[in-house]
């Protein structure tokens, strides 16, 4: 299974509002996307984090490049910063494990 981790930090109050306007539809899209096995969101430290698990990396990329998520990605650099990390695994990480992976191995955007 493919695990995708994100940690996003809005750039200020207005960006925080814009972030949520985009994040809620993106999260709903992920919940019903083909191949999605698990989808969670939680605030950790200063980041809004997600853990998603997918049947394959290809199905995660199909989600990533479509619908509400694509719309959010197009304005991401204007409203937020943060790390992302994806990897193959047999298990879904705990929140502590996910945050450690994001801070140690995540690519900053």
PDB file of C-alpha atoms in Angstrom, residues 10-56:
ATOM      1  CA  UNK A  10      -1.006  28.461   6.179  1.00  0.00           C
ATOM      2  CA  UNK A  11       0.898  31.751   5.682  1.00  0.00           C
ATOM      3  CA  UNK A  12      -1.383  33.916   7.845  1.00  0.00           C
ATOM      4  CA  UNK A  13      -5.016  34.495   8.776  1.00  0.00           C
ATOM      5  CA  UNK A  14      -6.390  35.106   5.266  1.00  0.00           C
ATOM      6  CA  UNK A  15      -4.356  32.174   3.950  1.00  0.00           C
ATOM      7  CA  UNK A  16      -5.710  30.054   6.803  1.00  0.00           C
ATOM      8  CA  UNK A  17      -9.274  30.781   5.656  1.00  0.00           C
ATOM      9  CA  UNK A  18      -8.397  30.094   2.003  1.00  0.00           C
ATOM     10  CA  UNK A  19      -6.649  26.891   3.081  1.00  0.00           C
ATOM     11  CA  UNK A  20      -9.803  25.528   4.723  1.00  0.00           C
ATOM     12  CA  UNK A  21     -12.009  26.508   1.788  1.00  0.00           C
ATOM     13  CA  UNK A  22      -9.747  24.323  -0.366  1.00  0.00           C
ATOM     14  CA  UNK A  23      -8.831  21.620   2.162  1.00  0.00           C
ATOM     15  CA  UNK A  24     -12.349  20.488   3.069  1.00  0.00           C
ATOM     16  CA  UNK A  25     -13.387  19.621  -0.518  1.00  0.00           C
ATOM     17  CA  UNK A  26      -9.969  18.009  -1.131  1.00  0.00           C
ATOM     18  CA  UNK A  27     -10.355  15.827   1.954  1.00  0.00           C
ATOM     19  CA  UNK A  28     -13.887  14.821   0.946  1.00  0.00           C
ATOM     20  CA  UNK A  29     -12.584  13.963  -2.517  1.00  0.00           C
ATOM     21  CA  UNK A  30      -9.858  11.777  -0.963  1.00  0.00           C
ATOM     22  CA  UNK A  31     -12.376   9.925   1.207  1.00  0.00           C
ATOM     23  CA  UNK A  32     -14.292   8.737  -1.841  1.00  0.00           C
ATOM     24  CA  UNK A  33     -11.413   8.493  -4.341  1.00  0.00           C
ATOM     25  CA  UNK A  34     -10.783   5.211  -6.100  1.00  0.00           C
ATOM     26  CA  UNK A  35      -8.104   3.263  -4.269  1.00  0.00           C
ATOM     27  CA  UNK A  36      -8.281   5.193  -0.995  1.00  0.00           C
ATOM     28  CA  UNK A  37      -7.985   2.853   1.986  1.00  0.00           C
ATOM     29  CA  UNK A  38      -7.554   5.347   4.833  1.00  0.00           C
ATOM     30  CA  UNK A  39      -7.869   9.102   5.263  1.00  0.00           C
ATOM     31  CA  UNK A  40      -7.240  11.142   8.435  1.00  0.00           C
ATOM     32  CA  UNK A  41      -6.521  14.769   9.272  1.00  0.00           C
ATOM     33  CA  UNK A  42      -5.115  16.250  12.487  1.00  0.00           C
ATOM     34  CA  UNK A  43      -3.331  19.393  13.634  1.00  0.00           C
ATOM     35  CA  UNK A  44       0.171  18.559  14.851  1.00  0.00           C
ATOM     36  CA  UNK A  45       2.271  21.395  16.203  1.00  0.00           C
ATOM     37  CA  UNK A  46       1.874  24.235  13.683  1.00  0.00           C
ATOM     38  CA  UNK A  47       0.874  21.964  10.770  1.00  0.00           C
ATOM     39  CA  UNK A  48      -2.447  20.695   9.427  1.00  0.00           C
ATOM     40  CA  UNK A  49      -1.480  17.087   8.686  1.00  0.00           C
ATOM     41  CA  UNK A  50      -2.998  14.269   6.673  1.00  0.00           C
ATOM     42  CA  UNK A  51      -2.349  10.561   6.501  1.00  0.00           C
ATOM     43  CA  UNK A  52      -3.800   8.772   3.506  1.00  0.00           C
ATOM     44  CA  UNK A  53      -3.294   5.170   2.441  1.00  0.00           C
ATOM     45  CA  UNK A  54      -3.847   4.012  -1.128  1.00  0.00           C
ATOM     46  CA  UNK A  55      -4.000   0.735  -2.991  1.00  0.00           C
ATOM     47  CA  UNK A  56      -1.185   2.063  -5.202  1.00  0.00           C
TER      48      UNK A  56
END
